[in-house]
Coordinates of C-alpha atoms and ligand atoms in Angstrom, one line a residue:
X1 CA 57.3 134.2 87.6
X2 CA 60.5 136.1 89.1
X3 CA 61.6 137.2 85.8
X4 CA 58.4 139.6 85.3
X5 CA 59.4 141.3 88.7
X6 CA 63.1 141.3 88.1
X7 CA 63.3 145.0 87.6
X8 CA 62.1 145.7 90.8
X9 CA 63.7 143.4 93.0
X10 CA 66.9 144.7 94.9
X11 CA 70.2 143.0 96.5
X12 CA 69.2 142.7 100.2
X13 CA 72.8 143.9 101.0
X14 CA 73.4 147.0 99.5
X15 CA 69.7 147.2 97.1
X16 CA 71.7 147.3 93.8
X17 CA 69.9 145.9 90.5
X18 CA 69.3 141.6 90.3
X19 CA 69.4 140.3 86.9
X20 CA 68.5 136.5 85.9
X21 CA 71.6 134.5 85.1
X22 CA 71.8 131.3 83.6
X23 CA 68.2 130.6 82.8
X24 CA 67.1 132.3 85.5
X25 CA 68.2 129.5 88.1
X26 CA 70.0 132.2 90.2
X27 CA 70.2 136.0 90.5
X28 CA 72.9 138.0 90.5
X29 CA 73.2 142.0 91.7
X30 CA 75.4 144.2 90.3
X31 CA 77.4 144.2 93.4
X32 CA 78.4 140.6 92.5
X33 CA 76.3 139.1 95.4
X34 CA 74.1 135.7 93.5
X35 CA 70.6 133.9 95.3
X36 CA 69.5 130.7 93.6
X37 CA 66.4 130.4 92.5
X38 CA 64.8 127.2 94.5
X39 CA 63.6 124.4 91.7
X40 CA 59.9 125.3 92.7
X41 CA 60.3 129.0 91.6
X42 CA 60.6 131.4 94.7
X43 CA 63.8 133.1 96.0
X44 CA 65.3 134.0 99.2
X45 CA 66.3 137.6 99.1
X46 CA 67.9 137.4 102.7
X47 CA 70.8 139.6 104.0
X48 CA 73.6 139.7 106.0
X49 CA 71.9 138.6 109.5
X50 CA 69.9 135.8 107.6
X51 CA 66.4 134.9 108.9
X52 CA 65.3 134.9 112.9
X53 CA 62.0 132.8 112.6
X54 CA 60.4 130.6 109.7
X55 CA 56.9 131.8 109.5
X56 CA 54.0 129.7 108.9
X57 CA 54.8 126.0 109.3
X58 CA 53.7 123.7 106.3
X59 CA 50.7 122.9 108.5
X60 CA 49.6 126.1 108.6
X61 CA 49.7 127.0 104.5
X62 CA 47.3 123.8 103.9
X63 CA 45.1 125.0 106.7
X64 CA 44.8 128.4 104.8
X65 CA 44.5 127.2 101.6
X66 CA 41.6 125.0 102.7
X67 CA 39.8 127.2 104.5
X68 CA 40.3 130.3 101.8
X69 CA 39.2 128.0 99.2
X70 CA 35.7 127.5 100.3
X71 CA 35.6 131.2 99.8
X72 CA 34.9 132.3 103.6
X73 CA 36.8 135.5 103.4
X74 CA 35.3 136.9 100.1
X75 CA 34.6 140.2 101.6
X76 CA 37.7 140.6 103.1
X77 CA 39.3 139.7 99.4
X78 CA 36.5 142.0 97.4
X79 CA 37.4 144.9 99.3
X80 CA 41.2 144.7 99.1
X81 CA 41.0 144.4 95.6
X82 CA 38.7 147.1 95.5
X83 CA 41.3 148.7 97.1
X84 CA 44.3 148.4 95.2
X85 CA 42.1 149.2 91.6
X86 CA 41.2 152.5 93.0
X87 CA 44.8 153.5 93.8
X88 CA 46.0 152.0 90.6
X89 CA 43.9 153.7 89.0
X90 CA 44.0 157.0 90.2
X91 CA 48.0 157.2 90.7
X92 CA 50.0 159.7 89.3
X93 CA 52.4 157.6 87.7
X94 CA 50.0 155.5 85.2
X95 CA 51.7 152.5 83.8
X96 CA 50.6 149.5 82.0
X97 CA 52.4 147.2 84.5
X98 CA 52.0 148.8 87.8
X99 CA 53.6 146.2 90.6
X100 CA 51.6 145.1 93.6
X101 CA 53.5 143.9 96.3
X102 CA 51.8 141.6 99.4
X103 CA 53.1 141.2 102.4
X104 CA 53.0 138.5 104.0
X105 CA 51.2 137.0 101.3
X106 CA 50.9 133.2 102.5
X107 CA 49.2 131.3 99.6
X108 CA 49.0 134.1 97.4
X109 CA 45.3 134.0 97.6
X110 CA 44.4 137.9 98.0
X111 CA 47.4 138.3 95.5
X112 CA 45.7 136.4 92.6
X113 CA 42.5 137.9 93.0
X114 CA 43.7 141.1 92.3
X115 CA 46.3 140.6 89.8
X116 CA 42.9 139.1 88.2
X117 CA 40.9 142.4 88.7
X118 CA 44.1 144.7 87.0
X119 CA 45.3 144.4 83.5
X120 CA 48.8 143.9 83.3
X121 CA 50.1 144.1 86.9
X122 CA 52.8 142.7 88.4
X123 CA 52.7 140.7 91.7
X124 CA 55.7 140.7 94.2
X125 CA 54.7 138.3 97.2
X126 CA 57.1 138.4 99.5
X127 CA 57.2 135.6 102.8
X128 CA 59.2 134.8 105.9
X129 CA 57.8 131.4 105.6
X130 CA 59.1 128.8 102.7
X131 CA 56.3 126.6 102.5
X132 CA 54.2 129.8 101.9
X133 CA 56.7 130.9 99.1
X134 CA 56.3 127.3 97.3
X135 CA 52.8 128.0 96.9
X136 CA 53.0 131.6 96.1
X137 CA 55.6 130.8 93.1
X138 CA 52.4 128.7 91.5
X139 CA 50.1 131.0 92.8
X140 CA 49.7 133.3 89.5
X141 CA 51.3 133.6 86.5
X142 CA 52.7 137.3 87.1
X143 CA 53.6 137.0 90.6
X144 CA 57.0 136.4 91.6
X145 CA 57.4 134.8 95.6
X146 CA 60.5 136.2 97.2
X147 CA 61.2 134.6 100.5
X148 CA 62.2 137.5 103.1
X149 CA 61.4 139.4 106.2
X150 CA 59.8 141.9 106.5
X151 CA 61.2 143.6 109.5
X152 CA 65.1 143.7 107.5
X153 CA 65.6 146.0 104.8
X154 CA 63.0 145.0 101.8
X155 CA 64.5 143.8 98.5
X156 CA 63.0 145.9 96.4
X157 CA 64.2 148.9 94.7
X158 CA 63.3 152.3 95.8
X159 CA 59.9 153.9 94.6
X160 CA 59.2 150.9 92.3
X161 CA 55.8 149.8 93.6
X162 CA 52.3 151.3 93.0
X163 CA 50.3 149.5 95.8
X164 CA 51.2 147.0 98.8
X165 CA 48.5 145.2 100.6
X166 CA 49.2 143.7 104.2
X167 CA 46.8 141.4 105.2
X168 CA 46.5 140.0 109.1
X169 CA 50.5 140.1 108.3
X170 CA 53.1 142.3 109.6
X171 CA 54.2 145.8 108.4
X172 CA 57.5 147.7 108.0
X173 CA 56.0 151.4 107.7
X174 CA 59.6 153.0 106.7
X175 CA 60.2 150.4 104.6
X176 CA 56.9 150.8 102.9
X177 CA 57.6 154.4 102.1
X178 CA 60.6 154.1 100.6
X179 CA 59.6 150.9 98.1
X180 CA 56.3 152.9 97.4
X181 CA 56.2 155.7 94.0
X182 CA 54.8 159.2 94.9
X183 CA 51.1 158.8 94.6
X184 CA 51.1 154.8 95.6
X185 CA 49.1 153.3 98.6
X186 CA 49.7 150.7 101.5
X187 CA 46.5 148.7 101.8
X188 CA 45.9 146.8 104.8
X189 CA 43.7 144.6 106.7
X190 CA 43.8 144.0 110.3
X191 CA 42.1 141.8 112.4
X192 CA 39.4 143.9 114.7
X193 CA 38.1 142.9 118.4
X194 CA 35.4 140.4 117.9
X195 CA 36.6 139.0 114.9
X196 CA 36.0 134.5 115.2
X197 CA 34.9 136.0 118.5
X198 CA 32.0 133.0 118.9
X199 CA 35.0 129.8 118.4
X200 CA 37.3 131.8 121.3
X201 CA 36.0 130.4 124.4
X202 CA 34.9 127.2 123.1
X203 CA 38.4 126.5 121.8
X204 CA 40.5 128.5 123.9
X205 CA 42.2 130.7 121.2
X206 CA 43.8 134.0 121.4
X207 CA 41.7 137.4 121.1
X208 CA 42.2 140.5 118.8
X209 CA 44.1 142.6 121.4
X210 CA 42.3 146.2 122.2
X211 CA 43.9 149.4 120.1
X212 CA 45.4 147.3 117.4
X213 CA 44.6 149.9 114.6
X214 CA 45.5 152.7 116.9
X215 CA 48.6 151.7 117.6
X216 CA 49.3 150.7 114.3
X217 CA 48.7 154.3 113.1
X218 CA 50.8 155.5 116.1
X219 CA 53.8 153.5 114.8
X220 CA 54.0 154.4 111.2
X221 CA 53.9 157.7 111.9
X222 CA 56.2 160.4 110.0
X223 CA 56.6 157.5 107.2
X224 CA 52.8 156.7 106.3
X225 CA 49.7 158.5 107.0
X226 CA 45.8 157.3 106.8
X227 CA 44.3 158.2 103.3
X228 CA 40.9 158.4 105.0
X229 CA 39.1 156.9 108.4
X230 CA 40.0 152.9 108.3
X231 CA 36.5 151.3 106.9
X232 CA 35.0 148.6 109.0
X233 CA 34.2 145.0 107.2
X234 CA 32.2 143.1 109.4
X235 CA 30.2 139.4 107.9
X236 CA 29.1 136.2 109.2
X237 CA 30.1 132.6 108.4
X238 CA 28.5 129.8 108.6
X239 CA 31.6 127.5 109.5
X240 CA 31.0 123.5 109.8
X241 CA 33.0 121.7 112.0
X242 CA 36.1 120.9 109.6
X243 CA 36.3 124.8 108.4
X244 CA 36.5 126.0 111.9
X245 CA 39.3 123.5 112.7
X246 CA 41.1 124.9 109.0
X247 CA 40.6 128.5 110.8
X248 CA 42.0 127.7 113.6
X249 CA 45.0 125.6 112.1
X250 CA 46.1 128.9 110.0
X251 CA 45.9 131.3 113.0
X252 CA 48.9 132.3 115.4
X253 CA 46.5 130.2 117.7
X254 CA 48.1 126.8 116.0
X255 CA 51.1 127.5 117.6
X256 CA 49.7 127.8 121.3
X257 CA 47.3 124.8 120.8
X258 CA 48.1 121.6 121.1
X259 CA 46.6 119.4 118.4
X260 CA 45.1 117.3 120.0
X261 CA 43.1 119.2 122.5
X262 CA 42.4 121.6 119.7
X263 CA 40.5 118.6 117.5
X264 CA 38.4 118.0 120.9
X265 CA 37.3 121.1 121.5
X266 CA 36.3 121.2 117.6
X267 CA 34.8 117.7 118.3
X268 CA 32.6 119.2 121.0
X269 CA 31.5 122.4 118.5
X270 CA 27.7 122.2 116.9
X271 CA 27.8 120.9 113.4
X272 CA 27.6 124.3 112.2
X273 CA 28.6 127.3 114.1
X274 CA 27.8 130.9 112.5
X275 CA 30.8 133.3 113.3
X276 CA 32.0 136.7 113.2
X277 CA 34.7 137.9 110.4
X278 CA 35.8 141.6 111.7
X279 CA 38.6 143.9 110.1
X280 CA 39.3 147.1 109.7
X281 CA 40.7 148.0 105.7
X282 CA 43.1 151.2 106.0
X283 CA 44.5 153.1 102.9
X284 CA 47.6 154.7 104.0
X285 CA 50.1 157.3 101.7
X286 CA 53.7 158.6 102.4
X287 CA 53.1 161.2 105.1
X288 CA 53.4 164.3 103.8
X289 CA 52.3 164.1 100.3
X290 CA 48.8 165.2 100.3
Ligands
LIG1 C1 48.2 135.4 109.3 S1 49.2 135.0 107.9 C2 48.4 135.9 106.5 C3 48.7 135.3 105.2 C4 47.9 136.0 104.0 N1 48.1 137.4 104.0 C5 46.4 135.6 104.1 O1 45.7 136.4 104.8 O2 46.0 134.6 103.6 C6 50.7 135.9 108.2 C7 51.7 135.7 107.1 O3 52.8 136.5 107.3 C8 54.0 135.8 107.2 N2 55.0 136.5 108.1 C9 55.2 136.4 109.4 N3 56.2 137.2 109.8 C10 56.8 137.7 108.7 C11 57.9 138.6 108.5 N4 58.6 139.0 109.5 N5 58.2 138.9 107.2 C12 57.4 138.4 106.1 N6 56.4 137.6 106.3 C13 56.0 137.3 107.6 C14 53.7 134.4 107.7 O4 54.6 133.4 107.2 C15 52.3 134.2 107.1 O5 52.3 133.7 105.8

């Protein structure tokens, strides 16, 4: 719900304070500025320039909520978790309602599972994507879905959250040290080279380009550095036909695809296929404060 993360949420024009007005059905800044609150409980926190592209398509949400349902991913889930408890609990700044902010957060899905795992936190999941931000409204009881981009200015208040996870999203490294408190942690997950590398051929989807992490680490520079070397997390899946087509539906591959050929290359697939999940988990600080 947004009124458990009000205190941290900022005016995406000038970052003053939001408060709830009228029942909470809009919020208003100190500056004056006022954002509705949409009817199904998330709120667009967009600036000035408004927003360039919409994210992942209605499509796309059910096609991740289907497939993360059956519990595929668990690993990847387990270990981000893992994650964020370990630098809740060993930050500097211990509170009993430490805020976790996901990026990118799609269903809310990772979100959930951790709010689960840590007493008392607070979940900000912020999306480009509407659809995305319906579901993440419902998604937990303490997370609040704010509807912006990433790349803009974040509408959050400075040094106001204790851990942000990323996961196969994108990142705003500046951004990310400036929203994060001294002693807090950017957790992320990104796809590695081989990862669903046995459905790419068959059905034609895109690869995980060479160097991701590298350049990844190469472009947050001077605003976040590595905690330790990224860890690998590397399973298999034993994907029938109807989860693979769910994988591939909620991939950036749904957009190059066209439906129909997609469903008969699936059609063409073995009952059961066993396939690769690969990532590599990073812990990463503000540079400098070792
Ligand atoms: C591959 S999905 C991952 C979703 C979720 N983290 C998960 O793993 O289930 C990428 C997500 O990032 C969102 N996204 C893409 N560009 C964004 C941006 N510029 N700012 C915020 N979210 C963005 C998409 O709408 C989508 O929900």
């Amino acid at each position: 719900m947004l009124s458990n993360i009000v205190d941290v949420l900022a005016d995406p024009v000038d970052l003053t304070r939001l408060r709830g007005e009228d029942g909470f059905s809009r919020l208003v800044s100190e500056s004056g500025h006022s954002y509705d609150v949409a009817r199904q409980g998330y709120v667009s926190l967009v600036g000035g320039k408004g927003l360039n592209h919409g994210g992942d398509s209605l499509e796309m949400v059910r096609s991740r909520e289907a497939f993360l349902a059956q519990g595929y991913f668990a690993p990847f889930v387990e270990a981000v978790t893992d994650a964020v408890g370990d630098v809740i609990e060993r930050s500097a700044a211990q509170v009993d309602d430490p805020v976790v902010l996901e990026v990118g957060a799609g269903t809310g899905y990772y979100l959930a599972h951790t709010l689960d795992s840590i007493d008392g936190a607070r979940g900000v999941g912020l999306d480009i994507s509407v659809p995305a931000a319906k579901h993440l409204a419902k998604s937990h009881p303490r997370t609040g879905a704010v509807v912006a981009d990433v790349w803009e200015r974040i509408p959050l208040r400075d040094a106001s959250v204790h851990a942000i996870t990323v996961v196969f999203a994108p990142r705003n490294p500046e951004e990310f040290r400036r929203v994060l408190v001294d002693g807090g942690e950017a957790v992320i997950l990104t796809a590695d080279q081989g990862h669903l590398d046995e459905l790419r051929e068959p059905l034609g989807i895109l690869g995980v380009e060479e160097g991701k992490l590298e350049r990844m680490l190469e472009q947050a520079k001077g605003h976040l550095e590595p905690v330790a070397d990224a860890e690998l997390i590397e399973f298999p899946m034993q994907l029938e036909r109807e989860a693979i087509a769910a994988q591939v539906g909620m991939s950036p591959s749904a957009r190059h695809l066209d439906p129909a050929t997609l469903a008969e290359r699936v059609a063409a697939l073995p009952e059961r296929l066993e396939v690769t999940a690969r990532a590599q988990l990073i812990r990463m600080r503000k540079a400098g404060e070792a």
